[in-house]
Amino acid sequence: MTLPARKFKNPSARHNYQGHACSIVSVGSYVPARILTNADLEKMVDTSDEWILSRTGIKERRIASKYQSTSDLATQAALRAMSRAKISPDDIDLIILATITPDMPFPSTACAVQRKIGAFNAAAFDVQAACSGFIYGLEIGQQFIMSRTYETVLVIGAEKLSSIVNWKDRNTCVLFGDGAGAAILRNRAGAHGLMTACMRADGRLTDLLCVPAGGSACPPSHETVNAGLHFLRMDGKETFKKAVTAMHSVANEALRRCELDISQIKCVIPHQANRRIIDAVAERLGAKPEQLFVNLEKYGNTSAASVAIALDEAVQSGCIQRGDLVLMVVFGAGLTWAAAVIEW
Ligand code: UT7
């Protein structure tokens, strides 16, 4: 179905540029079968279902098996998106994979996915923007499509956060889960698509959320492992405050670029980290509860996979129909944050 194109005065809304659009033709997601509930966590650390639910909104999360790596989760999500788009592996020109839990430091997890799906015509690389990675990936993919360099781009957000979580640290282990989401971007003349994406970063606040050791700054050693420096660390309170301000501001910037008011948005898909962050951002934006898509209670925070999985679930459940306007807004380590407006 082709809908009449909207006209935007602002040139940074690149939608339908010279008659072409970067269209998200399909999405797909995958979460591992194993469910870890708050009750399970009560047996592992000094916590309670009441604390986790009231402070975060999370009821359960999915945990990958020890035989599943991030590329395995990503591959399942990619195959679902490819099947819905009715494309073959040979059609894919580029694979962009956003993750903070790569299969290994190098080569890229995108190359591992390329091998597993057999997309041997594609270039492939990883993007590291933590929880903002999927929107960073969409924006990079859009640039290649609008420049007419590539016709078909596979963008994936995938994480096995269970592999970097300290299961003895109640401050963090209750928050995260594993999963993957994927989107197929294509150049479509006269079609609808990704209207704008705003990406932001502040490298002064790297320490708020990081894995301190294992890289070139602090190579892995017995000492780093004994000190637990290979685990994810977060200053939750500070991160919370920054997240609310940054997500509100970048979401507004994306809306402004597209000359849209929040009331015109059918579905707001925020990063699924904490229900209180989501509600605070929604309130500041003036978004109504019925505009919000939230699946945090089932999966916890899946970082780069978070909004990718949510977008897929919103589409498959019928919350988003073709032609609807969607606002996605994310925030994560780096710090990084981003927002995208899509005409679905
Ligand atoms: O995805 C990237 C971005 N990440 C985020 O956006 C996450 C941002 N931060 C948050 O979501 C919240 O800050 C948390 C959920 C991590 C924490 O919520 P909070 O309301 O900021 O709690 P807090 O850190 O102030 O901790 C309050 C208390 C502390 O006890 P004391 O020091 O007051 O006695 C913690 O030790 O809660 C304690 N606590 C827990 N108690 C039971 C921390 N974790 C737990 C736990 N169970 N799992």
Coordinates of C-alpha atoms and ligand atoms in Angstrom, one line a residue:
M1 CA 0.0 0.0 0.0
T2 CA 1.5 3.4 -1.0
L3 CA 0.4 6.3 1.1
P4 CA 0.6 9.9 -0.1
A5 CA 4.0 11.4 0.8
R6 CA 4.1 14.1 3.6
K7 CA 5.9 17.3 2.8
F8 CA 8.6 18.5 5.3
K9 CA 10.1 21.9 5.1
N10 CA 13.1 20.9 7.3
P11 CA 15.8 19.4 5.1
S12 CA 17.2 17.4 8.0
A13 CA 14.0 15.3 7.8
R14 CA 15.4 13.2 5.0
H15 CA 12.3 11.3 4.4
N16 CA 11.5 10.9 0.7
Y17 CA 14.6 12.7 -0.4
Q18 CA 14.5 13.1 -4.2
G19 CA 11.7 10.6 -4.3
H20 CA 13.5 7.9 -2.3
A21 CA 13.1 6.7 1.2
C22 CA 15.0 4.4 3.5
S23 CA 12.1 2.0 4.3
I24 CA 12.1 -0.5 7.1
V25 CA 10.6 -3.3 5.1
S26 CA 10.5 -5.9 7.9
V27 CA 11.6 -6.6 11.5
G28 CA 12.2 -9.7 13.5
S29 CA 13.3 -10.6 17.0
Y30 CA 14.4 -13.6 19.1
V31 CA 14.7 -14.2 22.8
P32 CA 16.1 -17.3 24.4
A33 CA 13.7 -19.8 25.9
R34 CA 15.0 -19.8 29.5
I35 CA 13.1 -17.4 31.8
L36 CA 14.7 -16.1 35.0
T37 CA 12.0 -14.6 37.2
N38 CA 12.4 -12.2 40.1
A39 CA 11.5 -15.2 42.4
D40 CA 14.6 -17.1 40.9
L41 CA 16.8 -14.0 41.7
E42 CA 15.5 -14.0 45.3
K43 CA 17.4 -17.3 45.7
M44 CA 20.6 -15.9 44.2
V45 CA 21.1 -12.5 45.8
D46 CA 19.6 -10.4 48.6
T47 CA 16.6 -9.0 46.7
S48 CA 12.9 -9.3 46.4
D49 CA 10.2 -9.3 43.7
E50 CA 8.7 -6.3 45.4
W51 CA 12.0 -4.3 45.2
I52 CA 12.7 -5.2 41.5
L53 CA 9.1 -4.6 40.3
S54 CA 8.6 -1.3 42.2
R55 CA 12.1 0.1 41.3
T56 CA 12.3 -1.1 37.7
G57 CA 9.0 -2.7 36.4
I58 CA 10.9 -5.9 35.5
K59 CA 9.2 -9.3 36.3
E60 CA 11.4 -11.6 34.4
R61 CA 14.2 -11.7 31.8
R62 CA 15.5 -14.3 29.2
I63 CA 18.9 -15.9 29.6
A64 CA 20.8 -17.5 26.7
S65 CA 22.2 -21.0 27.2
K66 CA 25.9 -21.5 27.5
Y67 CA 26.0 -22.8 23.9
Q68 CA 24.3 -19.6 22.5
S69 CA 26.5 -16.6 21.7
T70 CA 25.4 -13.1 20.7
S71 CA 25.7 -14.1 17.0
D72 CA 23.3 -17.0 17.5
L73 CA 20.7 -14.8 19.0
A74 CA 21.3 -12.2 16.2
T75 CA 21.1 -14.9 13.5
Q76 CA 17.6 -16.0 14.7
A77 CA 16.3 -12.4 14.7
A78 CA 17.9 -11.8 11.3
L79 CA 16.4 -14.9 9.7
R80 CA 12.9 -13.9 10.9
A81 CA 13.2 -10.4 9.5
M82 CA 14.6 -11.8 6.2
S83 CA 11.8 -14.3 5.9
R84 CA 9.2 -11.5 6.4
A85 CA 10.9 -9.3 3.8
K86 CA 11.0 -12.3 1.5
I87 CA 14.7 -11.7 0.7
S88 CA 17.5 -14.2 0.3
P89 CA 20.9 -14.0 2.0
D90 CA 22.4 -13.0 -1.4
D91 CA 20.2 -9.8 -1.5
I92 CA 21.9 -8.3 1.6
D93 CA 24.6 -5.7 0.8
L94 CA 25.6 -4.7 4.4
I95 CA 25.2 -6.1 7.9
I96 CA 25.5 -3.7 10.8
L97 CA 25.4 -5.3 14.2
A98 CA 25.1 -3.3 17.4
T99 CA 26.3 -5.0 20.6
I100 CA 28.4 -4.6 23.8
T101 CA 28.6 -8.3 24.2
P102 CA 30.4 -9.4 20.9
D103 CA 31.2 -13.1 20.5
M104 CA 34.8 -12.2 20.9
P105 CA 36.9 -8.9 20.9
F106 CA 37.6 -9.5 17.2
P107 CA 36.6 -10.3 14.5
S108 CA 33.2 -8.7 14.4
T109 CA 30.0 -10.4 15.5
A110 CA 28.5 -9.1 12.2
C111 CA 30.9 -11.3 10.3
A112 CA 29.9 -14.3 12.5
V113 CA 26.2 -13.5 11.6
Q114 CA 27.2 -13.2 7.9
R115 CA 28.6 -16.7 8.0
K116 CA 25.6 -18.2 9.8
I117 CA 23.0 -16.7 7.5
G118 CA 25.2 -17.2 4.3
A119 CA 25.0 -13.5 3.2
F120 CA 28.4 -13.6 1.4
N121 CA 27.7 -10.6 -0.9
A122 CA 27.5 -8.4 2.2
A123 CA 30.0 -6.1 3.9
A124 CA 29.8 -6.5 7.7
F125 CA 30.8 -4.6 10.8
D126 CA 29.9 -4.0 14.4
V127 CA 28.7 -0.7 16.0
Q128 CA 29.4 0.0 19.7
A129 CA 27.0 2.5 21.1
A130 CA 25.7 0.4 24.0
C131 CA 21.9 0.7 24.5
S132 CA 21.8 3.3 21.7
G133 CA 23.3 0.9 19.2
F134 CA 20.2 -0.1 17.3
I135 CA 19.3 3.5 16.4
Y136 CA 22.9 4.3 15.6
G137 CA 22.8 1.3 13.3
L138 CA 19.6 2.4 11.6
E139 CA 21.0 5.8 11.0
I140 CA 24.3 4.4 9.5
G141 CA 22.2 2.0 7.4
Q142 CA 20.0 4.9 6.2
Q143 CA 23.1 6.9 5.1
F144 CA 24.3 4.0 2.9
I145 CA 20.8 3.7 1.4
M146 CA 20.1 7.3 0.8
S147 CA 23.6 7.8 -0.8
R148 CA 22.5 4.9 -3.1
T149 CA 25.6 2.9 -2.1
Y150 CA 23.6 -0.1 -1.0
E151 CA 20.1 -1.4 -1.8
T152 CA 19.5 -3.7 1.2
V153 CA 20.9 -3.3 4.7
L154 CA 20.4 -5.7 7.7
V155 CA 20.6 -3.8 11.0
I156 CA 20.7 -5.9 14.2
G157 CA 20.8 -5.1 17.9
A158 CA 21.9 -8.2 19.9
E159 CA 23.1 -8.9 23.4
K160 CA 24.1 -11.7 25.7
L161 CA 24.3 -9.5 28.8
S162 CA 24.2 -12.5 31.0
S163 CA 27.8 -13.1 30.0
I164 CA 29.0 -9.8 31.5
V165 CA 26.7 -9.5 34.5
N166 CA 28.0 -10.2 38.0
W167 CA 25.4 -12.6 39.4
K168 CA 26.5 -11.8 42.9
D169 CA 25.9 -8.0 42.5
R170 CA 22.2 -7.3 43.3
N171 CA 22.6 -3.7 42.0
T172 CA 23.0 -4.9 38.5
C173 CA 22.1 -8.5 38.0
V174 CA 18.4 -8.0 38.4
L175 CA 18.3 -5.5 35.5
F176 CA 19.5 -7.2 32.4
G177 CA 18.5 -9.9 29.9
D178 CA 19.5 -11.5 26.6
G179 CA 17.9 -11.1 23.2
A180 CA 18.1 -9.8 19.6
G181 CA 16.1 -7.7 17.2
A182 CA 16.7 -7.0 13.5
A183 CA 15.4 -4.8 10.7
I184 CA 15.8 -4.9 6.9
L185 CA 16.3 -1.5 5.4
R186 CA 15.7 -1.0 1.6
N187 CA 15.6 1.8 -0.8
R188 CA 12.0 2.3 -1.8
A189 CA 11.0 5.0 -4.3
G190 CA 8.0 6.9 -3.0
A191 CA 7.8 4.7 0.1
H192 CA 7.6 5.6 3.8
G193 CA 10.5 5.0 6.1
L194 CA 13.0 6.3 8.5
M195 CA 12.4 10.1 8.6
T196 CA 15.2 11.2 10.9
A197 CA 17.6 9.9 13.5
C198 CA 19.4 12.1 16.0
M199 CA 22.5 10.6 17.6
R200 CA 24.3 12.1 20.6
A201 CA 27.2 11.2 22.9
D202 CA 29.1 12.5 25.9
G203 CA 32.4 10.7 26.5
R204 CA 33.1 12.6 29.7
L205 CA 30.7 10.2 31.5
T206 CA 32.3 6.9 30.5
D207 CA 32.7 5.7 34.0
L208 CA 28.9 5.8 34.9
L209 CA 28.3 2.5 33.0
C210 CA 31.2 0.3 31.8
V211 CA 33.1 -2.9 31.9
P212 CA 36.4 -1.6 33.3
A213 CA 38.8 -4.4 32.2
G214 CA 39.4 -6.7 29.3
G215 CA 40.4 -4.0 26.7
S216 CA 43.7 -2.3 25.9
A217 CA 43.4 0.2 28.8
C218 CA 43.2 -2.6 31.3
P219 CA 44.1 -6.0 29.7
P220 CA 42.6 -9.1 31.3
S221 CA 44.7 -10.7 34.0
H222 CA 44.2 -12.9 37.1
E223 CA 44.1 -9.6 39.1
T224 CA 41.4 -8.0 37.0
V225 CA 39.3 -11.2 37.1
N226 CA 39.8 -11.5 40.9
A227 CA 38.7 -7.9 41.3
G228 CA 35.6 -8.5 39.1
L229 CA 36.6 -5.8 36.7
H230 CA 35.4 -7.9 33.7
F231 CA 31.8 -7.4 34.9
L232 CA 29.4 -4.6 34.0
R233 CA 29.4 -1.7 36.5
M234 CA 26.8 1.0 36.8
D235 CA 26.2 4.1 38.9
G236 CA 22.4 3.5 38.7
K237 CA 21.2 6.8 40.3
E238 CA 23.4 9.1 38.1
T239 CA 22.6 7.1 35.0
F240 CA 18.9 7.4 35.8
K241 CA 19.0 11.2 36.0
K242 CA 21.1 11.6 32.8
A243 CA 18.8 9.1 31.0
V244 CA 15.6 11.1 31.7
T245 CA 17.1 14.5 30.6
A246 CA 18.9 13.1 27.5
M247 CA 16.0 11.0 26.2
H248 CA 13.6 13.9 26.6
S249 CA 15.8 16.3 24.8
V250 CA 16.8 14.1 21.9
A251 CA 13.2 12.9 21.4
N252 CA 12.1 16.5 21.1
E253 CA 14.9 17.2 18.7
A254 CA 13.8 14.4 16.4
L255 CA 10.2 15.6 16.5
R256 CA 11.3 19.2 15.8
R257 CA 13.3 18.1 12.8
C258 CA 10.2 16.3 11.3
E259 CA 7.9 19.2 12.3
L260 CA 5.8 16.8 14.3
D261 CA 4.0 17.2 17.6
I262 CA 4.0 14.3 20.1
S263 CA 0.2 14.0 19.7
Q264 CA 0.8 12.9 16.0
I265 CA 2.9 9.9 17.1
K266 CA 1.0 6.6 17.2
C267 CA 3.6 4.7 19.2
V268 CA 6.6 5.8 21.4
I269 CA 9.1 3.0 21.8
P270 CA 11.6 4.0 24.6
H271 CA 14.7 2.1 25.6
Q272 CA 13.4 -0.6 28.0
A273 CA 15.7 0.0 31.0
N274 CA 13.4 1.1 33.8
R275 CA 9.7 1.8 34.0
R276 CA 10.3 4.9 36.1
I277 CA 12.6 6.3 33.4
I278 CA 10.0 5.5 30.7
D279 CA 7.2 7.2 32.6
A280 CA 9.3 10.3 33.4
V281 CA 10.4 10.7 29.8
A282 CA 6.8 10.2 28.6
E283 CA 5.5 12.8 31.1
R284 CA 8.0 15.4 30.0
L285 CA 7.3 14.7 26.3
G286 CA 3.5 14.9 26.9
A287 CA 3.0 11.4 25.6
K288 CA -0.1 9.6 26.8
P289 CA 0.2 6.1 28.4
E290 CA -1.6 4.6 25.4
Q291 CA 1.1 5.9 23.1
L292 CA 3.8 4.0 24.9
F293 CA 5.0 0.5 24.0
V294 CA 6.6 -1.3 27.0
N295 CA 7.7 -4.9 27.2
L296 CA 10.3 -4.4 29.9
E297 CA 8.5 -6.6 32.4
K298 CA 9.2 -9.7 30.2
Y299 CA 12.8 -9.0 29.1
G300 CA 14.5 -6.5 31.4
N301 CA 17.1 -4.3 29.8
T302 CA 18.6 -5.9 26.7
S303 CA 20.7 -2.9 25.8
A304 CA 21.2 -2.7 22.0
A305 CA 18.4 -5.3 21.4
S306 CA 15.9 -3.4 23.6
V307 CA 14.1 -1.2 21.1
A308 CA 14.7 -3.6 18.3
I309 CA 12.7 -6.3 20.1
A310 CA 10.1 -3.8 21.2
L311 CA 9.6 -2.5 17.6
D312 CA 9.1 -6.1 16.4
E313 CA 6.6 -6.9 19.1
A314 CA 4.7 -3.6 18.4
V315 CA 4.5 -4.5 14.7
Q316 CA 3.6 -8.2 15.1
S317 CA 0.9 -7.3 17.8
G318 CA -0.7 -4.7 15.5
C319 CA 0.1 -1.7 17.7
I320 CA 1.9 -0.2 14.7
Q321 CA 0.2 -0.3 11.3
R322 CA 1.6 0.8 7.9
G323 CA 1.6 4.6 7.8
D324 CA 1.7 5.1 11.6
L325 CA 4.3 7.5 13.0
V326 CA 6.7 5.9 15.5
L327 CA 9.2 7.6 17.8
M328 CA 12.0 5.5 19.2
V329 CA 14.3 7.0 21.9
V330 CA 17.3 5.3 23.6
F331 CA 20.0 6.0 26.1
G332 CA 23.1 4.0 27.2
A333 CA 26.8 3.8 28.1
G334 CA 29.3 6.1 26.5
L335 CA 27.2 8.0 27.3
T336 CA 25.2 7.8 24.1
W337 CA 21.6 8.6 23.3
A338 CA 19.5 8.8 20.2
A339 CA 16.0 9.1 18.8
A340 CA 14.4 8.2 15.5
V341 CA 11.1 9.0 13.8
I342 CA 9.7 6.4 11.4
E343 CA 6.7 6.5 9.2
W344 CA 5.9 2.8 9.3
Ligands
UT7_1 O1 20.5 0.8 29.8 C1 21.4 1.8 30.2 C2 20.8 2.8 31.1 N1 20.6 2.2 32.4 C3 19.6 2.8 33.1 O2 19.0 3.6 32.6 C4 19.4 2.3 34.5 C5 19.3 3.5 35.4 N2 19.2 3.3 36.8 C6 18.1 2.6 37.4 O3 17.3 2.0 36.7 C7 18.0 2.7 38.9 O4 18.9 3.6 39.4 C8 18.2 1.3 39.6 C9 17.0 0.4 39.3 C10 19.5 0.7 39.1 C11 18.3 1.5 41.1 O5 17.1 2.2 41.5 P1 17.3 3.4 42.6 O6 15.9 3.8 43.0 O7 18.1 4.4 42.0 O8 17.9 2.7 43.8 P2 19.3 3.0 44.5 O9 20.5 2.7 43.7 O10 19.2 4.4 45.1 O11 19.3 2.0 45.7 C12 18.4 2.1 46.8 C13 18.7 0.9 47.7 C14 20.2 0.8 48.1 O12 20.2 0.5 49.5 P3 20.6 1.6 50.6 O13 22.0 2.0 50.2 O14 19.6 2.7 50.4 O15 20.5 0.9 51.9 C15 20.6 -0.4 47.3 O16 21.6 -1.1 48.0 O17 18.3 -0.3 47.1 C16 19.4 -1.2 47.3 N3 19.3 -2.2 46.2 C17 18.6 -3.3 46.2 N4 17.8 -3.8 47.1 C18 17.1 -5.0 46.8 C19 20.0 -2.1 45.0 N5 19.7 -3.1 44.3 C20 18.8 -3.9 45.0 C21 18.1 -5.1 44.7 N6 17.3 -5.6 45.7 N7 18.3 -5.8 43.6

